[in-house]
C-alpha atoms as a PDB file:
ATOM      1  CA  MET A   1       0.000   0.000   0.000  1.00  0.00           C
ATOM      2  CA  PRO A   2       1.561   3.345  -1.028  1.00  0.00           C
ATOM      3  CA  ASN A   3       2.290   6.005   1.552  1.00  0.00           C
ATOM      4  CA  TYR A   4       0.551   9.267   0.578  1.00  0.00           C
ATOM      5  CA  LYS A   5       1.260  12.800   1.769  1.00  0.00           C
ATOM      6  CA  LEU A   6      -0.707  15.772   0.445  1.00  0.00           C
ATOM      7  CA  ILE A   7       1.180  19.049   0.839  1.00  0.00           C
ATOM      8  CA  TYR A   8      -0.905  22.188   0.488  1.00  0.00           C
ATOM      9  CA  PHE A   9      -1.839  25.377   2.274  1.00  0.00           C
ATOM     10  CA  ASN A  10      -4.272  25.409   5.178  1.00  0.00           C
ATOM     11  CA  PHE A  11      -7.414  25.933   3.136  1.00  0.00           C
ATOM     12  CA  ARG A  12      -9.553  24.015   0.648  1.00  0.00           C
ATOM     13  CA  GLY A  13      -8.594  25.509  -2.729  1.00  0.00           C
ATOM     14  CA  ARG A  14      -6.903  23.208  -5.226  1.00  0.00           C
ATOM     15  CA  GLY A  15      -6.128  20.630  -2.575  1.00  0.00           C
ATOM     16  CA  GLU A  16      -9.756  19.853  -1.809  1.00  0.00           C
ATOM     17  CA  ILE A  17     -10.390  17.714  -4.887  1.00  0.00           C
ATOM     18  CA  ILE A  18      -7.560  15.460  -3.711  1.00  0.00           C
ATOM     19  CA  ARG A  19      -9.014  15.323  -0.207  1.00  0.00           C
ATOM     20  CA  TYR A  20     -12.465  14.437  -1.609  1.00  0.00           C
ATOM     21  CA  LEU A  21     -10.956  11.600  -3.632  1.00  0.00           C
ATOM     22  CA  PHE A  22      -9.031  10.242  -0.657  1.00  0.00           C
ATOM     23  CA  ALA A  23     -12.232  10.402   1.405  1.00  0.00           C
ATOM     24  CA  TYR A  24     -14.169   8.535  -1.295  1.00  0.00           C
ATOM     25  CA  LEU A  25     -11.411   5.920  -1.513  1.00  0.00           C
ATOM     26  CA  ASN A  26     -11.328   5.628   2.290  1.00  0.00           C
ATOM     27  CA  GLN A  27      -7.582   6.007   1.856  1.00  0.00           C
ATOM     28  CA  GLU A  28      -5.361   7.106   4.710  1.00  0.00           C
ATOM     29  CA  TYR A  29      -2.949   9.919   3.919  1.00  0.00           C
ATOM     30  CA  GLU A  30      -1.039  12.696   5.646  1.00  0.00           C
ATOM     31  CA  ASP A  31      -2.729  16.052   5.130  1.00  0.00           C
ATOM     32  CA  ARG A  32       0.222  18.394   5.620  1.00  0.00           C
ATOM     33  CA  ARG A  33      -1.038  21.971   5.761  1.00  0.00           C
ATOM     34  CA  ILE A  34       1.474  24.752   5.200  1.00  0.00           C
ATOM     35  CA  GLU A  35       0.990  28.141   6.823  1.00  0.00           C
ATOM     36  CA  PHE A  36       1.871  31.104   4.600  1.00  0.00           C
ATOM     37  CA  PRO A  37       4.718  32.412   6.804  1.00  0.00           C
ATOM     38  CA  ASP A  38       6.448  29.025   6.421  1.00  0.00           C
ATOM     39  CA  TRP A  39       6.055  28.845   2.644  1.00  0.00           C
ATOM     40  CA  PRO A  40       9.193  30.796   1.564  1.00  0.00           C
ATOM     41  CA  ALA A  41      11.446  28.273   3.315  1.00  0.00           C
ATOM     42  CA  ILE A  42       9.559  25.285   1.890  1.00  0.00           C
ATOM     43  CA  LYS A  43       9.051  26.570  -1.670  1.00  0.00           C
ATOM     44  CA  PRO A  44      12.567  25.728  -2.962  1.00  0.00           C
ATOM     45  CA  THR A  45      11.991  22.059  -2.055  1.00  0.00           C
ATOM     46  CA  ILE A  46       8.801  21.803  -4.141  1.00  0.00           C
ATOM     47  CA  PRO A  47       8.954  21.006  -7.884  1.00  0.00           C
ATOM     48  CA  TYR A  48       7.941  24.070  -9.923  1.00  0.00           C
ATOM     49  CA  GLY A  49       7.456  25.973  -6.649  1.00  0.00           C
ATOM     50  CA  LYS A  50       3.693  25.457  -6.544  1.00  0.00           C
ATOM     51  CA  LEU A  51       1.223  23.616  -4.334  1.00  0.00           C
ATOM     52  CA  PRO A  52      -0.551  21.273  -4.002  1.00  0.00           C
ATOM     53  CA  VAL A  53       1.716  18.313  -4.526  1.00  0.00           C
ATOM     54  CA  LEU A  54       1.186  14.685  -3.632  1.00  0.00           C
ATOM     55  CA  GLU A  55       4.096  12.704  -2.247  1.00  0.00           C
ATOM     56  CA  ILE A  56       3.812   8.982  -2.979  1.00  0.00           C
ATOM     57  CA  ASP A  57       6.395   6.807  -1.239  1.00  0.00           C
ATOM     58  CA  GLY A  58       8.734   9.789  -1.007  1.00  0.00           C
ATOM     59  CA  VAL A  59       8.374  10.914  -4.636  1.00  0.00           C
ATOM     60  CA  ILE A  60       6.641  14.251  -5.262  1.00  0.00           C
ATOM     61  CA  TYR A  61       4.051  14.642  -8.030  1.00  0.00           C
ATOM     62  CA  HIS A  62       2.697  18.081  -8.954  1.00  0.00           C
ATOM     63  CA  GLN A  63      -0.362  19.564 -10.697  1.00  0.00           C
ATOM     64  CA  SER A  64      -3.629  19.051  -8.838  1.00  0.00           C
ATOM     65  CA  LEU A  65      -5.623  17.922 -11.882  1.00  0.00           C
ATOM     66  CA  ALA A  66      -3.019  15.317 -12.839  1.00  0.00           C
ATOM     67  CA  VAL A  67      -3.009  14.023  -9.263  1.00  0.00           C
ATOM     68  CA  GLY A  68      -6.806  14.128  -9.218  1.00  0.00           C
ATOM     69  CA  ARG A  69      -7.041  12.089 -12.409  1.00  0.00           C
ATOM     70  CA  TYR A  70      -4.639   9.488 -10.965  1.00  0.00           C
ATOM     71  CA  LEU A  71      -6.767   9.118  -7.834  1.00  0.00           C
ATOM     72  CA  ALA A  72     -10.048   9.278  -9.762  1.00  0.00           C
ATOM     73  CA  LYS A  73      -8.959   6.301 -11.848  1.00  0.00           C
ATOM     74  CA  LYS A  74      -8.193   4.367  -8.675  1.00  0.00           C
ATOM     75  CA  ALA A  75     -11.636   5.288  -7.329  1.00  0.00           C
ATOM     76  CA  GLY A  76     -13.510   4.443 -10.525  1.00  0.00           C
ATOM     77  CA  LEU A  77     -14.516   8.093 -10.881  1.00  0.00           C
ATOM     78  CA  ALA A  78     -12.724   9.001 -14.108  1.00  0.00           C
ATOM     79  CA  GLY A  79     -15.360   7.703 -16.536  1.00  0.00           C
ATOM     80  CA  LYS A  80     -16.196   4.159 -17.620  1.00  0.00           C
ATOM     81  CA  SER A  81     -15.005   4.452 -21.223  1.00  0.00           C
ATOM     82  CA  ASP A  82     -12.524   6.526 -23.206  1.00  0.00           C
ATOM     83  CA  LEU A  83     -15.308   8.839 -24.378  1.00  0.00           C
ATOM     84  CA  GLU A  84     -16.676   9.223 -20.845  1.00  0.00           C
ATOM     85  CA  GLN A  85     -13.176  10.075 -19.638  1.00  0.00           C
ATOM     86  CA  LEU A  86     -12.934  12.683 -22.393  1.00  0.00           C
ATOM     87  CA  ARG A  87     -16.222  14.264 -21.280  1.00  0.00           C
ATOM     88  CA  VAL A  88     -15.185  14.207 -17.623  1.00  0.00           C
ATOM     89  CA  ASP A  89     -11.853  15.860 -18.434  1.00  0.00           C
ATOM     90  CA  ALA A  90     -13.535  18.493 -20.599  1.00  0.00           C
ATOM     91  CA  ILE A  91     -16.011  19.450 -17.868  1.00  0.00           C
ATOM     92  CA  ILE A  92     -13.249  19.625 -15.272  1.00  0.00           C
ATOM     93  CA  ALA A  93     -11.132  21.798 -17.581  1.00  0.00           C
ATOM     94  CA  SER A  94     -14.081  24.155 -18.106  1.00  0.00           C
ATOM     95  CA  ILE A  95     -14.671  24.454 -14.367  1.00  0.00           C
ATOM     96  CA  ASP A  96     -10.942  24.959 -13.809  1.00  0.00           C
ATOM     97  CA  ASP A  97     -10.821  27.750 -16.422  1.00  0.00           C
ATOM     98  CA  PHE A  98     -13.712  29.472 -14.662  1.00  0.00           C
ATOM     99  CA  ILE A  99     -12.235  29.250 -11.192  1.00  0.00           C
ATOM    100  CA  SER A 100      -8.662  30.026 -12.283  1.00  0.00           C
ATOM    101  CA  GLU A 101      -9.712  33.388 -13.708  1.00  0.00           C
ATOM    102  CA  PHE A 102     -11.759  34.348 -10.651  1.00  0.00           C
ATOM    103  CA  PRO A 103     -10.108  37.400  -9.003  1.00  0.00           C
ATOM    104  CA  TRP A 104      -9.089  35.890  -5.674  1.00  0.00           C
ATOM    105  CA  GLU A 105      -6.784  38.782  -4.784  1.00  0.00           C
ATOM    106  CA  ALA A 106      -6.737  42.561  -5.262  1.00  0.00           C
ATOM    107  CA  GLU A 107      -5.102  45.668  -3.813  1.00  0.00           C
ATOM    108  CA  ASN A 108      -7.721  45.938  -1.059  1.00  0.00           C
ATOM    109  CA  GLU A 109     -10.952  44.307   0.071  1.00  0.00           C
ATOM    110  CA  ALA A 110     -13.240  46.816  -1.629  1.00  0.00           C
ATOM    111  CA  GLU A 111     -11.490  46.389  -4.960  1.00  0.00           C
ATOM    112  CA  LYS A 112     -11.470  42.619  -4.589  1.00  0.00           C
ATOM    113  CA  LYS A 113     -15.213  42.578  -3.920  1.00  0.00           C
ATOM    114  CA  ARG A 114     -15.852  44.818  -6.931  1.00  0.00           C
ATOM    115  CA  LYS A 115     -13.776  42.627  -9.255  1.00  0.00           C
ATOM    116  CA  GLN A 116     -15.345  39.411  -7.987  1.00  0.00           C
ATOM    117  CA  THR A 117     -18.890  40.701  -8.378  1.00  0.00           C
ATOM    118  CA  GLU A 118     -18.090  41.989 -11.865  1.00  0.00           C
ATOM    119  CA  TYR A 119     -16.456  38.705 -12.890  1.00  0.00           C
ATOM    120  CA  VAL A 120     -19.427  36.648 -11.753  1.00  0.00           C
ATOM    121  CA  ALA A 121     -21.863  38.991 -13.511  1.00  0.00           C
ATOM    122  CA  LYS A 122     -19.975  38.902 -16.814  1.00  0.00           C
ATOM    123  CA  VAL A 123     -18.496  35.404 -16.959  1.00  0.00           C
ATOM    124  CA  ALA A 124     -20.609  33.106 -14.792  1.00  0.00           C
ATOM    125  CA  PRO A 125     -23.846  33.087 -16.842  1.00  0.00           C
ATOM    126  CA  ASP A 126     -22.241  31.557 -19.943  1.00  0.00           C
ATOM    127  CA  VAL A 127     -20.218  29.030 -17.970  1.00  0.00           C
ATOM    128  CA  LEU A 128     -23.046  27.994 -15.660  1.00  0.00           C
ATOM    129  CA  SER A 129     -25.559  27.781 -18.504  1.00  0.00           C
ATOM    130  CA  SER A 130     -23.172  25.501 -20.399  1.00  0.00           C
ATOM    131  CA  LEU A 131     -22.587  23.330 -17.343  1.00  0.00           C
ATOM    132  CA  GLU A 132     -26.304  23.042 -16.685  1.00  0.00           C
ATOM    133  CA  LYS A 133     -26.880  22.141 -20.336  1.00  0.00           C
ATOM    134  CA  SER A 134     -24.191  19.447 -20.043  1.00  0.00           C
ATOM    135  CA  LEU A 135     -25.943  18.069 -16.970  1.00  0.00           C
ATOM    136  CA  GLY A 136     -29.368  18.197 -18.592  1.00  0.00           C
ATOM    137  CA  ASP A 137     -31.853  15.911 -16.891  1.00  0.00           C
ATOM    138  CA  HIS A 138     -29.177  13.457 -15.800  1.00  0.00           C
ATOM    139  CA  VAL A 139     -28.254  12.759 -12.209  1.00  0.00           C
ATOM    140  CA  TRP A 140     -24.516  13.192 -12.845  1.00  0.00           C
ATOM    141  CA  PHE A 141     -22.470  15.093 -15.418  1.00  0.00           C
ATOM    142  CA  VAL A 142     -21.224  11.970 -17.191  1.00  0.00           C
ATOM    143  CA  GLY A 143     -22.699   8.489 -17.387  1.00  0.00           C
ATOM    144  CA  ASP A 144     -24.944   6.877 -14.821  1.00  0.00           C
ATOM    145  CA  SER A 145     -22.767   7.346 -11.733  1.00  0.00           C
ATOM    146  CA  VAL A 146     -20.792  10.025  -9.955  1.00  0.00           C
ATOM    147  CA  THR A 147     -17.410  11.106 -11.337  1.00  0.00           C
ATOM    148  CA  TRP A 148     -14.796  13.512 -10.131  1.00  0.00           C
ATOM    149  CA  ALA A 149     -16.306  16.121 -12.476  1.00  0.00           C
ATOM    150  CA  ASP A 150     -19.250  16.258 -10.049  1.00  0.00           C
ATOM    151  CA  PHE A 151     -16.815  16.628  -7.155  1.00  0.00           C
ATOM    152  CA  SER A 152     -15.051  19.433  -9.017  1.00  0.00           C
ATOM    153  CA  TRP A 153     -18.242  21.434  -9.468  1.00  0.00           C
ATOM    154  CA  ASP A 154     -19.152  21.071  -5.803  1.00  0.00           C
ATOM    155  CA  ILE A 155     -15.725  22.179  -4.576  1.00  0.00           C
ATOM    156  CA  CYS A 156     -15.192  25.046  -7.000  1.00  0.00           C
ATOM    157  CA  SER A 157     -18.675  26.474  -6.594  1.00  0.00           C
ATOM    158  CA  ASP A 158     -18.259  26.328  -2.808  1.00  0.00           C
ATOM    159  CA  GLY A 159     -15.077  28.355  -3.225  1.00  0.00           C
ATOM    160  CA  ILE A 160     -16.744  31.138  -5.184  1.00  0.00           C
ATOM    161  CA  GLU A 161     -19.872  30.999  -3.001  1.00  0.00           C
ATOM    162  CA  GLY A 162     -17.703  32.059  -0.070  1.00  0.00           C
ATOM    163  CA  TYR A 163     -16.983  35.370  -1.828  1.00  0.00           C
ATOM    164  CA  VAL A 164     -20.118  35.936  -3.946  1.00  0.00           C
ATOM    165  CA  PRO A 165     -22.986  34.247  -2.079  1.00  0.00           C
ATOM    166  CA  GLY A 166     -25.811  33.000  -4.240  1.00  0.00           C
ATOM    167  CA  PHE A 167     -23.888  33.372  -7.504  1.00  0.00           C
ATOM    168  CA  ALA A 168     -25.329  30.105  -8.886  1.00  0.00           C
ATOM    169  CA  ASP A 169     -28.663  29.919  -7.058  1.00  0.00           C
ATOM    170  CA  LYS A 170     -30.822  30.196 -10.171  1.00  0.00           C
ATOM    171  CA  TYR A 171     -29.162  27.142 -11.711  1.00  0.00           C
ATOM    172  CA  VAL A 172     -31.359  24.652  -9.927  1.00  0.00           C
ATOM    173  CA  LYS A 173     -29.938  21.559 -11.616  1.00  0.00           C
ATOM    174  CA  LEU A 174     -26.392  22.481 -10.633  1.00  0.00           C
ATOM    175  CA  LYS A 175     -27.588  23.242  -7.115  1.00  0.00           C
ATOM    176  CA  ALA A 176     -29.243  19.817  -6.900  1.00  0.00           C
ATOM    177  CA  LEU A 177     -26.035  18.215  -8.159  1.00  0.00           C
ATOM    178  CA  LYS A 178     -24.120  19.807  -5.282  1.00  0.00           C
ATOM    179  CA  GLU A 179     -26.634  18.394  -2.842  1.00  0.00           C
ATOM    180  CA  ARG A 180     -26.198  14.904  -4.322  1.00  0.00           C
ATOM    181  CA  VAL A 181     -22.413  15.127  -4.014  1.00  0.00           C
ATOM    182  CA  LYS A 182     -22.621  16.362  -0.424  1.00  0.00           C
ATOM    183  CA  ALA A 183     -24.989  13.458   0.385  1.00  0.00           C
ATOM    184  CA  ILE A 184     -22.460  10.788  -0.614  1.00  0.00           C
ATOM    185  CA  PRO A 185     -21.619   9.239   2.784  1.00  0.00           C
ATOM    186  CA  ALA A 186     -17.825   9.455   2.417  1.00  0.00           C
ATOM    187  CA  ILE A 187     -18.017  13.083   1.263  1.00  0.00           C
ATOM    188  CA  ALA A 188     -20.533  14.029   3.958  1.00  0.00           C
ATOM    189  CA  ALA A 189     -18.234  12.524   6.601  1.00  0.00           C
ATOM    190  CA  TRP A 190     -15.220  14.420   5.258  1.00  0.00           C
ATOM    191  CA  VAL A 191     -17.064  17.752   5.070  1.00  0.00           C
ATOM    192  CA  LYS A 192     -18.238  17.290   8.646  1.00  0.00           C
ATOM    193  CA  LYS A 193     -14.794  16.582  10.075  1.00  0.00           C
ATOM    194  CA  ARG A 194     -12.483  18.697   7.900  1.00  0.00           C
ATOM    195  CA  PRO A 195     -10.750  21.717   9.450  1.00  0.00           C
ATOM    196  CA  HIS A 196     -12.779  24.902   9.145  1.00  0.00           C
ATOM    197  CA  THR A 197     -11.166  27.373   6.768  1.00  0.00           C
ATOM    198  CA  GLU A 198     -12.548  30.439   4.978  1.00  0.00           C
ATOM    199  CA  ALA A 199     -11.703  29.127   1.517  1.00  0.00           C
END
């Protein structure tokens, strides 16, 4: 059995998809959370100088989506066929584009709030409409069972919700999807016990 260590900052962010997958797999791992003041000393030891990374038996692997895909395959959450995997990856990439461009930081709080509200008003409708169209009347984004694309939507929308409450409320199918993800016993247990962080 491999020895896993997730190294990330002390918040959900890009590390949370990995934590969801470990929870779903019921896989033990070390959840090493770095505080920002400690990061400058640790950064030179991390490939490409970015987090999260997953250490497997002492070897470090970077890029959260690559790590997520590796774990999703182990969990049976990557799609049941090549075409399903393609659809899962495409949805995840679309969600990642949306969340990557979200203005997480700004010169001050007022400016950050302005930029975030503006971004959601201008960008979110097209993205969320497309995601809801992809979901259609299905229970899950792809196929007849949950995939990590469903996890990705839940996590990323939670992240933005913390800054722009209600940004996706009118997308009732996407909202119901979040509820289904949160109701998965392994995910519900993780959400209940995870450390409380703002993001």
